[in-house]
Coordinates of C-alpha atoms (C1' of nucleotides) in Angstrom, one line a residue:
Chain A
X357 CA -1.3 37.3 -87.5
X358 CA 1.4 36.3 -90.1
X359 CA 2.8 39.4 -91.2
X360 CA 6.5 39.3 -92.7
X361 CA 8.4 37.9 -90.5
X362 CA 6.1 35.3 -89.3
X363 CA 6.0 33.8 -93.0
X364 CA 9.9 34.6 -93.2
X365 CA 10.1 32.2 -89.8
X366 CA 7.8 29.4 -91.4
X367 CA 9.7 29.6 -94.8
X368 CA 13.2 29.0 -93.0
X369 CA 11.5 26.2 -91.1
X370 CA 9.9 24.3 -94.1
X371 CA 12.9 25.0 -96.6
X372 CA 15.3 22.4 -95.3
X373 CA 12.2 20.0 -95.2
X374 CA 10.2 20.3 -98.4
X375 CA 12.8 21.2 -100.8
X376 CA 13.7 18.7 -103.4
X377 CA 10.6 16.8 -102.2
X378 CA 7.8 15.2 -104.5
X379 CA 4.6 15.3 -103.5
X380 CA 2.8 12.1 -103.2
X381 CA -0.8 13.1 -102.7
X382 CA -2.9 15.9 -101.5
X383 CA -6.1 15.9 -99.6
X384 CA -8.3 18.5 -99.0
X385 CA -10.0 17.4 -95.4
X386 CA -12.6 20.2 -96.1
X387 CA -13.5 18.2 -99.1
X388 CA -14.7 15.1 -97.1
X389 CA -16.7 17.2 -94.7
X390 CA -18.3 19.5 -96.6
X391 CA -18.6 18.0 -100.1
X392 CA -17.4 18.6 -103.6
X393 CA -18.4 22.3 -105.1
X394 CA -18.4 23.1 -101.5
X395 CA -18.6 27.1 -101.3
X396 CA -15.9 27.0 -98.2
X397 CA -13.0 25.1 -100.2
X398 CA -13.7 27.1 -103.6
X399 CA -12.6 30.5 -101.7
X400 CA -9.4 29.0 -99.9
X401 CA -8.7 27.4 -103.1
X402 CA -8.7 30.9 -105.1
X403 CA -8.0 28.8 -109.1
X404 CA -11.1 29.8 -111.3
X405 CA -9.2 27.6 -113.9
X406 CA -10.5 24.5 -111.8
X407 CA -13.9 23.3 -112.6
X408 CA -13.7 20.9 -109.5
X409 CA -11.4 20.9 -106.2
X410 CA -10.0 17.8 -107.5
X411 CA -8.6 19.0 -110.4
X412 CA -6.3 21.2 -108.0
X413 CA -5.1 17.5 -106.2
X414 CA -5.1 15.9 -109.6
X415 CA -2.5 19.2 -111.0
X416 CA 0.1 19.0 -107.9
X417 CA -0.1 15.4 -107.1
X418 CA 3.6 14.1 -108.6
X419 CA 5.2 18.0 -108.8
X420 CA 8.7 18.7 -106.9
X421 CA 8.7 21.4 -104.8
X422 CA 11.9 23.3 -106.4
X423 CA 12.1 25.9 -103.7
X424 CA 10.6 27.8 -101.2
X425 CA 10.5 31.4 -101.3
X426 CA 8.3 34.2 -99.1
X427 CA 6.8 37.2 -101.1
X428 CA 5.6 40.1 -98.8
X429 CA 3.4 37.4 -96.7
X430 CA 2.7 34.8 -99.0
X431 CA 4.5 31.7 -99.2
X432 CA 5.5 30.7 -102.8
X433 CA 6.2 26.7 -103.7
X434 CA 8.2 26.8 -106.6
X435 CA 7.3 23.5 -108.6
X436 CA 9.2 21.5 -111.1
X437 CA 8.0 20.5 -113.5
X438 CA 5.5 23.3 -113.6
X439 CA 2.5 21.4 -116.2
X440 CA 2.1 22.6 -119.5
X441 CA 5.9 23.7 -119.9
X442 CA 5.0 26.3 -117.5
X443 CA 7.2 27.3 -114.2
X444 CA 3.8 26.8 -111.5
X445 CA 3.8 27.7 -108.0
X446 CA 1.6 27.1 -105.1
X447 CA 0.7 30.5 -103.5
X448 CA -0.4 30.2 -99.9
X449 CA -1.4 33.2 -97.9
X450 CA -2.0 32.9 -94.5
X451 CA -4.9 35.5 -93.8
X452 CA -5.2 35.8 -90.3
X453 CA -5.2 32.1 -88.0
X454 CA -3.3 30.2 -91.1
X455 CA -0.8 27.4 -89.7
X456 CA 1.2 25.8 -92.2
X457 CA 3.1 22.8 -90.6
X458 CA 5.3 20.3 -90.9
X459 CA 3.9 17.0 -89.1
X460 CA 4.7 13.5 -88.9
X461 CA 1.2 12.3 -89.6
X462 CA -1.2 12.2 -91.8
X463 CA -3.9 12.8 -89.8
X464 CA -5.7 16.3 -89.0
X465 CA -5.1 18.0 -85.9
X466 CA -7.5 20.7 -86.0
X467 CA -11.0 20.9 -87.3
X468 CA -10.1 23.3 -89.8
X469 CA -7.0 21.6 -91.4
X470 CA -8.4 22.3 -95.1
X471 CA -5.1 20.8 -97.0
X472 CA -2.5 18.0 -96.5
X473 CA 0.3 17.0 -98.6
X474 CA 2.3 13.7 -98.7
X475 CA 5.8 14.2 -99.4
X476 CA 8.4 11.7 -100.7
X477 CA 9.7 11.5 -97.2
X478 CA 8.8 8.8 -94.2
X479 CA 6.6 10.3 -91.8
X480 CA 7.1 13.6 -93.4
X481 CA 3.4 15.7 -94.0
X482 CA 2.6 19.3 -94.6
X483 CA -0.6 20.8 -93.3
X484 CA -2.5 23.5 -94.1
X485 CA -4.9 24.7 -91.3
X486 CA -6.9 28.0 -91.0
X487 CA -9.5 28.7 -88.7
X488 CA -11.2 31.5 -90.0
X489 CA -10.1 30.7 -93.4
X490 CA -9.2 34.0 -94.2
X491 CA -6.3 32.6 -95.9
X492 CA -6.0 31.5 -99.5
X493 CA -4.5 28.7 -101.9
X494 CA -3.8 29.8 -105.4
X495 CA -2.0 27.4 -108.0
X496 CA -0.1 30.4 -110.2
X497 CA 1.9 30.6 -113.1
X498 CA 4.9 32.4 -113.0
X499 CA 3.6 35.1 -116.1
X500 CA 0.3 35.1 -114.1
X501 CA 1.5 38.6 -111.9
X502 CA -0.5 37.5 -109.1
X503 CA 2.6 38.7 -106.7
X504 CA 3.8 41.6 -109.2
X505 CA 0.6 43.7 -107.7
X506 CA 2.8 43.8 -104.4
X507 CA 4.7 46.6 -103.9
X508 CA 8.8 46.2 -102.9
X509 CA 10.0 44.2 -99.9
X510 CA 10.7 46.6 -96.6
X511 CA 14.2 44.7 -96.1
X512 CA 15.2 44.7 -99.8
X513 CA 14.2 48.4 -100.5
X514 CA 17.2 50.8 -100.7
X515 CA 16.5 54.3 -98.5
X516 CA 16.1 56.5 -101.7
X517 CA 13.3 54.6 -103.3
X518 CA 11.9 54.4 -100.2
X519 CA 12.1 58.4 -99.7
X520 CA 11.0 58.5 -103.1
X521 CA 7.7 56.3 -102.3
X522 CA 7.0 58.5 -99.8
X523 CA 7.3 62.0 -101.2
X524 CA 4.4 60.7 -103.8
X525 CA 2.2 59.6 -101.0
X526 CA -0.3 62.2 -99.3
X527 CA -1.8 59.4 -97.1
X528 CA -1.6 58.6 -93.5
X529 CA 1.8 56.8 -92.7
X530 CA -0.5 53.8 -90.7
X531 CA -2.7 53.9 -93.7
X532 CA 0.3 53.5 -96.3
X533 CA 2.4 51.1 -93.5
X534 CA -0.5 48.9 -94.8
X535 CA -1.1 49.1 -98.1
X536 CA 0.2 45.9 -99.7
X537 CA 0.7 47.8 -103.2
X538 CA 3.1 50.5 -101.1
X539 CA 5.5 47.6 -99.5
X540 CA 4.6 44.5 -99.1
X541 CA 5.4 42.5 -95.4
X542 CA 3.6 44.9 -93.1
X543 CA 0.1 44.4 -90.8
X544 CA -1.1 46.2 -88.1
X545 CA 1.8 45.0 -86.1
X546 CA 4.7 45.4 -87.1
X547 CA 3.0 49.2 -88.5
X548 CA 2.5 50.5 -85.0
X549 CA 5.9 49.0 -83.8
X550 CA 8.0 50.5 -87.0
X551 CA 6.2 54.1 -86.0
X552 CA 7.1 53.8 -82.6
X553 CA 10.4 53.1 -83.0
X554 CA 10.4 55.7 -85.5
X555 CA 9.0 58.3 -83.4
X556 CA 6.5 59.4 -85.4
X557 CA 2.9 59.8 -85.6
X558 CA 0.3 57.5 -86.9
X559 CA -1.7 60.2 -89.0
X560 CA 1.4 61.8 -90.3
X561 CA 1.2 62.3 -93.7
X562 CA 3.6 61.0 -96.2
X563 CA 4.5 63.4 -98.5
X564 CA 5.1 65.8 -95.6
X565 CA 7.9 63.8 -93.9
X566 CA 11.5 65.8 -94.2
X567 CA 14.6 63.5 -94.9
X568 CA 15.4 63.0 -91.2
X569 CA 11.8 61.3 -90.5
X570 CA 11.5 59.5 -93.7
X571 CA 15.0 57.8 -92.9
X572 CA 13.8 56.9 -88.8
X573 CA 10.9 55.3 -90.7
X574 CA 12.8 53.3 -93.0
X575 CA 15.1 52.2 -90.7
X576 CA 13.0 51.4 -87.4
X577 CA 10.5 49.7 -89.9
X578 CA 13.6 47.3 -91.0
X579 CA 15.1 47.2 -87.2
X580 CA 11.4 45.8 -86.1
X581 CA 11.3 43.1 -88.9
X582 CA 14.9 42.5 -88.2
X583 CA 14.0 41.9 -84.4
X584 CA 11.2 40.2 -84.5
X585 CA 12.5 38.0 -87.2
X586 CA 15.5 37.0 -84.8
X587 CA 12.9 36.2 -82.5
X588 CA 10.4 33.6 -84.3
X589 CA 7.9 36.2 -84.7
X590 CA 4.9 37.2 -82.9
X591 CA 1.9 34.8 -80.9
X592 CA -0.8 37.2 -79.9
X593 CA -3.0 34.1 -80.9
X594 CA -3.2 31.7 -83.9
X595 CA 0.8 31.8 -84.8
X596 CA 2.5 29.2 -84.5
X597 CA 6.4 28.3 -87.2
X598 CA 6.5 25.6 -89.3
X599 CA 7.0 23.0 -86.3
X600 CA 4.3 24.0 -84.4
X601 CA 6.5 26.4 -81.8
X602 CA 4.9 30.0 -81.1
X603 CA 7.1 33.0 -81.5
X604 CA 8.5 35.2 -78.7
X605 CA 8.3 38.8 -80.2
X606 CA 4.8 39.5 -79.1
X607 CA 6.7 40.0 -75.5
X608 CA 8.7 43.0 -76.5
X609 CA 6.1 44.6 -78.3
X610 CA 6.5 48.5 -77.0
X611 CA 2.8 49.6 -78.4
X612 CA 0.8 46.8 -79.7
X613 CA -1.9 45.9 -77.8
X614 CA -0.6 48.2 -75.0
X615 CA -3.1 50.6 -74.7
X616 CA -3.2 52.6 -71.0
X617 CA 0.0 50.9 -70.1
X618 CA 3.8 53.4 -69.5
X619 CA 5.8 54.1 -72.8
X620 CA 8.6 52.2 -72.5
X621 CA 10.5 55.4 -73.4
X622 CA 8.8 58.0 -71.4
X623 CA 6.2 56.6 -69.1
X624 CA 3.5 58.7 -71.0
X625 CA 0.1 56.2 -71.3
X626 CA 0.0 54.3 -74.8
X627 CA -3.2 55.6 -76.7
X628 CA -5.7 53.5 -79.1
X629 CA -7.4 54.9 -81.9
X630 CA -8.6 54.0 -85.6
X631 CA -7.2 54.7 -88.7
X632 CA -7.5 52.9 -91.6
X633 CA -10.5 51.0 -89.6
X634 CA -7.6 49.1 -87.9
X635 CA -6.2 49.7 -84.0
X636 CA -3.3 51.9 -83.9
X637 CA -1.5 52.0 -81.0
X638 CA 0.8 54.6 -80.4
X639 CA 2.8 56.7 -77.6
X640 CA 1.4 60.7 -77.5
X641 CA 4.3 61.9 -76.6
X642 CA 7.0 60.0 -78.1
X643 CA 5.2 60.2 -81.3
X644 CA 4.6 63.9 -82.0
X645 CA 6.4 64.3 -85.6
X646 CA 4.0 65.2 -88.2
X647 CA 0.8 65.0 -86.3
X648 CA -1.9 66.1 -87.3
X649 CA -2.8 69.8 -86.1
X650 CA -6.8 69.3 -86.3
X651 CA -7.4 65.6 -85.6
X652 CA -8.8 63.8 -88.3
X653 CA -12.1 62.3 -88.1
X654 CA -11.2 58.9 -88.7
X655 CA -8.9 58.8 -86.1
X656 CA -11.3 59.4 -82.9
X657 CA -10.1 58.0 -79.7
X658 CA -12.0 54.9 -78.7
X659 CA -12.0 53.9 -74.9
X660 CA -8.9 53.4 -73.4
X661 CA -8.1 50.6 -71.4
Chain B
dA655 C1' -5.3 58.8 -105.4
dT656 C1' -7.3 57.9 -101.2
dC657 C1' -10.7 57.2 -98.2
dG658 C1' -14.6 54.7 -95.4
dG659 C1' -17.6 51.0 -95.2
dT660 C1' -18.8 46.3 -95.8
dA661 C1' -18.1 41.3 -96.4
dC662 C1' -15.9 37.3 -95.2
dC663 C1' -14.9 34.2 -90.7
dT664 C1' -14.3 32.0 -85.8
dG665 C1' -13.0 32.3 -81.0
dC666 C1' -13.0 34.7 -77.2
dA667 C1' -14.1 38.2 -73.6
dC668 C1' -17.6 40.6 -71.7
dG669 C1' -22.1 42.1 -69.5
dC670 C1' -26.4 40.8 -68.1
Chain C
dT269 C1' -24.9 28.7 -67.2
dG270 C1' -26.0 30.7 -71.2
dC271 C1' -27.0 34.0 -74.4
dG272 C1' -26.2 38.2 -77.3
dT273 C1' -22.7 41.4 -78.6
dG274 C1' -18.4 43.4 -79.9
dC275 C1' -13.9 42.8 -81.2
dA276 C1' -9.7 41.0 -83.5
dG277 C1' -7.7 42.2 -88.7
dG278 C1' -6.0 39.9 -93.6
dT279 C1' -7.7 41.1 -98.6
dA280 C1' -11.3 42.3 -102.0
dC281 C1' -14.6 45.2 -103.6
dC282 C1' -17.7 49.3 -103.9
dG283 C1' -18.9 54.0 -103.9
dA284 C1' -17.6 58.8 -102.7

DNA sequence: ATCGGTACCTGCACGC
DNA sequence: TGCGTGCAGGTACCGA
């Protein structure tokens, strides 16, 4: 699942490779398959302003890609010139099993390749794949405010805006961990990892944190993104960087995806249950701080592995 | 403000 | 072997 620092791996692998690069062409594999006005390309391709898919070829075939940037975890194109004396950018969010690639053909590889660009470069293609196309393509302008929604960036944020994000928040730390609008970069990941190494408890609420455990949050949130950045991110399935490579961070996971096996820390069992109606993973010992004294209903166990 | 539930979507593991 | 089922979780949206 690309979360923040999977994007942040695939935008420092495209950025020396795309930058300063025209694009030639696009072509929307999809297209050919399933038709034009086809219902599966008009939601990855998320521009009501386009009457027909092949407007959006027709409004980035010839555009520079200026530079690449990530946002929370969407990838932003920065184009030059934009169309209409407008700064443009091509948006591409990743969902869930979204592989953006740098290859030397311009053939599909998958099935569900649903976008190729040409670049200005021999041998030089960019491909968009996504197999369960939870991902999205969005051509923006930069007044649109499509990105402005998002909430601050967990590595830019200083620790007293964060404390001060938290004190206004009753809801569950998991719940908030997740909230695009809260800070953007974090999944289900890198949210049970940040807690862990925070020491605190999934259904701990916000607002009640003291300064101590708002500032283990804020910094073993930043230490996991730091880590897992440093290590290419995290392949539990679908990731792969911008040249194809899976990441190595799923290995030192210390609760995801660990349930029933010892804490790392203390040997106690790590336990599953749901909040948010997303896994949590967490250590019941380690993780005491701010627990909940009656457990909340939408966190009941589910079977333990 | 915050929550749960549902929809979208495919591949995979599982039990029978 | 093959079939049905549940699960994985990103965002969007609805209703409470």
């Amino acid at each position: 699942m690309p979360e923040l620092p999977e994007v942040e791996t695939i935008v420092r692998c495209l950025r020396p490779l795309v930058t300063g690069r025209r694009i030639l062409d696009a072509e929307l594999p999809s297209l050919r398959a399933n038709g034009i006005g086809s219902p599966v390309l008009r939601r990855i391709l998320r521009e009501p302003e386009w009457s027909e898919p092949g407007d959006f070829i027709e409004a980035i075939r010839g555009v520079s890609i200026a530079r690449v940037q990530r946002h929370g975890k969407h990838l932003v194109f920065h184009l030059s010139p934009g169309g209409r004396g407008q700064s443009r950018a091509l948006v591409v969010h990743l969902g869930m099993t979204g592989r953006l690639t740098c290859e030397s053909s311009a053939e599909p590889r998958t099935p569900h390749t649903h976008l190729i660009l040409s670049l200005n470069e021999p041998g030089r293609w960019l491909h968009y794949a996504d197999i369960r196309r939870f991902g999205r393509l969005q051509l923006v302008d930069a007044s649109d405010g499509v990105l402005s929604a998002l909430g601050p960036d967990p590595l830019e944020i200083s620790f007293a805006s964060f404390a001060r994000l938290l004190r206004a928040r009753k809801a569950m730390l998991k719940s908030l961990l997740l909230d695009q609008r809260f800070l953007r970069g974090l999944g289900n990941i890198y949210a049970d990892e940040s807690l862990f190494r925070a020491r605190l408890h999934p259904a701990a609420l916000a607002a009640r944190l003291n300064r101590e455990q708002a500032r283990r949050l804020y910094h073993g949130m930043r230490e996991t993104l730091r880590l897992a950045i440093a290590a290419g991110g995290s392949s539990i399935s679908d990731y792969v960087d911008g040249f194809g490579n899976a990441g190595y961070f799923q290995h030192e996971h210390q609760v995801y995806r660990r349930t029933g096996q010892p804490c790392v820390r203390c040997g106690s069992l790590i336990r599953k249950i749901v909040i948010a109606s997303r896994s949590t993973h967490f250590c019941p010992r380690c993780q005491r701080a701010g627990r909940p004294v009656v457990r909340p209903n939408c966190s009941s166990p589910r079977k333990q592995a």
